[in-house]
Structures are given as C-alpha cells and as structure tokens.
Amino acid sequence: AVIYILEGELSNDELEKIKEYLQSAGVSQAWLSSQTKIPPTKLNLALNGKRRMTFEEYACICWALHVSADRFITPKAPEGVF
C-alpha cells in the first residue's frame, strides 16, 4: 500500500472516503489542517482531487484522525496483473 501511494495518487473514491469520515466524525477541514500543519487551501484542494496529496500529508491525516494508514486506501494490483 505504501508503494501505491508513493508512486500514484489517491483515487476519487479514496478521497471521498476521507471526506465522508471527516463528516461522520464531525471533524472540520480547519481542525484537520491545524492538526496536520497542512495549509487549509492545500488540504481542501487535495481532498477535492485538484492537487496531489503526498504520502507525508496522507500519513499526517491518518495520525490526526487516529486511524491506520490503510483505513482509506484500497489495495491495487500493478497494471497488467489480474
């Protein structure tokens, strides 16, 4: 999973999982930004798929939410492997 994030980017479905989690937990992007030190604009753009989220940012989000790094990502086989 780590290689997937380092070399790729989160899918829209995975970003939606993060946003749904924030909403269900009553966590604002402003709070998440303050905890992760990710500037609010960068966080919002990343969560909306308009900029790439780095692995470090993703790890900080998971840390702030007290969830495992595999909470929002879906395992994906390399291209060409069924």
PDB file of C-alpha atoms in Angstrom, residues 42-82:
ATOM      1  CA  LYS A  42      -3.703  22.784   0.069  1.00  0.00           C
ATOM      2  CA  LEU A  43      -5.751  20.360   2.189  1.00  0.00           C
ATOM      3  CA  ASN A  44      -9.010  21.363   0.519  1.00  0.00           C
ATOM      4  CA  LEU A  45      -7.532  21.100  -2.974  1.00  0.00           C
ATOM      5  CA  ALA A  46      -6.056  17.669  -2.165  1.00  0.00           C
ATOM      6  CA  LEU A  47      -9.298  16.324  -0.667  1.00  0.00           C
ATOM      7  CA  ASN A  48     -11.176  17.517  -3.741  1.00  0.00           C
ATOM      8  CA  GLY A  49      -8.726  15.880  -6.148  1.00  0.00           C
ATOM      9  CA  LYS A  50      -7.405  19.175  -7.512  1.00  0.00           C
ATOM     10  CA  ARG A  51      -3.845  18.635  -6.272  1.00  0.00           C
ATOM     11  CA  ARG A  52      -1.838  15.557  -5.466  1.00  0.00           C
ATOM     12  CA  MET A  53      -1.742  14.511  -1.823  1.00  0.00           C
ATOM     13  CA  THR A  54       1.739  13.491  -0.712  1.00  0.00           C
ATOM     14  CA  PHE A  55       2.352  10.363   1.320  1.00  0.00           C
ATOM     15  CA  GLU A  56       3.536  12.561   4.188  1.00  0.00           C
ATOM     16  CA  GLU A  57       0.265  14.509   4.094  1.00  0.00           C
ATOM     17  CA  TYR A  58      -1.761  11.294   4.000  1.00  0.00           C
ATOM     18  CA  ALA A  59       0.222   9.865   6.919  1.00  0.00           C
ATOM     19  CA  CYS A  60      -0.340  13.067   8.931  1.00  0.00           C
ATOM     20  CA  ILE A  61      -4.076  12.908   8.226  1.00  0.00           C
ATOM     21  CA  CYS A  62      -4.217   9.307   9.431  1.00  0.00           C
ATOM     22  CA  TRP A  63      -2.213  10.260  12.540  1.00  0.00           C
ATOM     23  CA  ALA A  64      -4.516  13.185  13.348  1.00  0.00           C
ATOM     24  CA  LEU A  65      -7.608  11.004  12.909  1.00  0.00           C
ATOM     25  CA  HIS A  66      -6.073   8.128  14.912  1.00  0.00           C
ATOM     26  CA  VAL A  67      -6.648   5.641  12.086  1.00  0.00           C
ATOM     27  CA  SER A  68      -4.382   3.138  10.363  1.00  0.00           C
ATOM     28  CA  ALA A  69      -2.760   4.173   7.090  1.00  0.00           C
ATOM     29  CA  ASP A  70      -4.804   1.508   5.274  1.00  0.00           C
ATOM     30  CA  ARG A  71      -8.131   2.930   6.513  1.00  0.00           C
ATOM     31  CA  PHE A  72      -8.971   4.824   3.321  1.00  0.00           C
ATOM     32  CA  ILE A  73      -6.974   3.111   0.575  1.00  0.00           C
ATOM     33  CA  THR A  74      -7.914   0.092  -1.483  1.00  0.00           C
ATOM     34  CA  PRO A  75      -5.229  -2.431  -2.488  1.00  0.00           C
ATOM     35  CA  LYS A  76      -4.496  -2.263  -6.200  1.00  0.00           C
ATOM     36  CA  ALA A  77      -2.626  -4.748  -8.358  1.00  0.00           C
ATOM     37  CA  PRO A  78       0.058  -3.394 -10.693  1.00  0.00           C
ATOM     38  CA  GLU A  79      -1.057  -2.716 -14.259  1.00  0.00           C
ATOM     39  CA  GLY A  80      -1.159  -5.865 -16.348  1.00  0.00           C
ATOM     40  CA  VAL A  81      -1.662  -8.161 -13.359  1.00  0.00           C
ATOM     41  CA  PHE A  82      -5.076  -9.712 -12.974  1.00  0.00           C
TER      42      PHE A  82
END
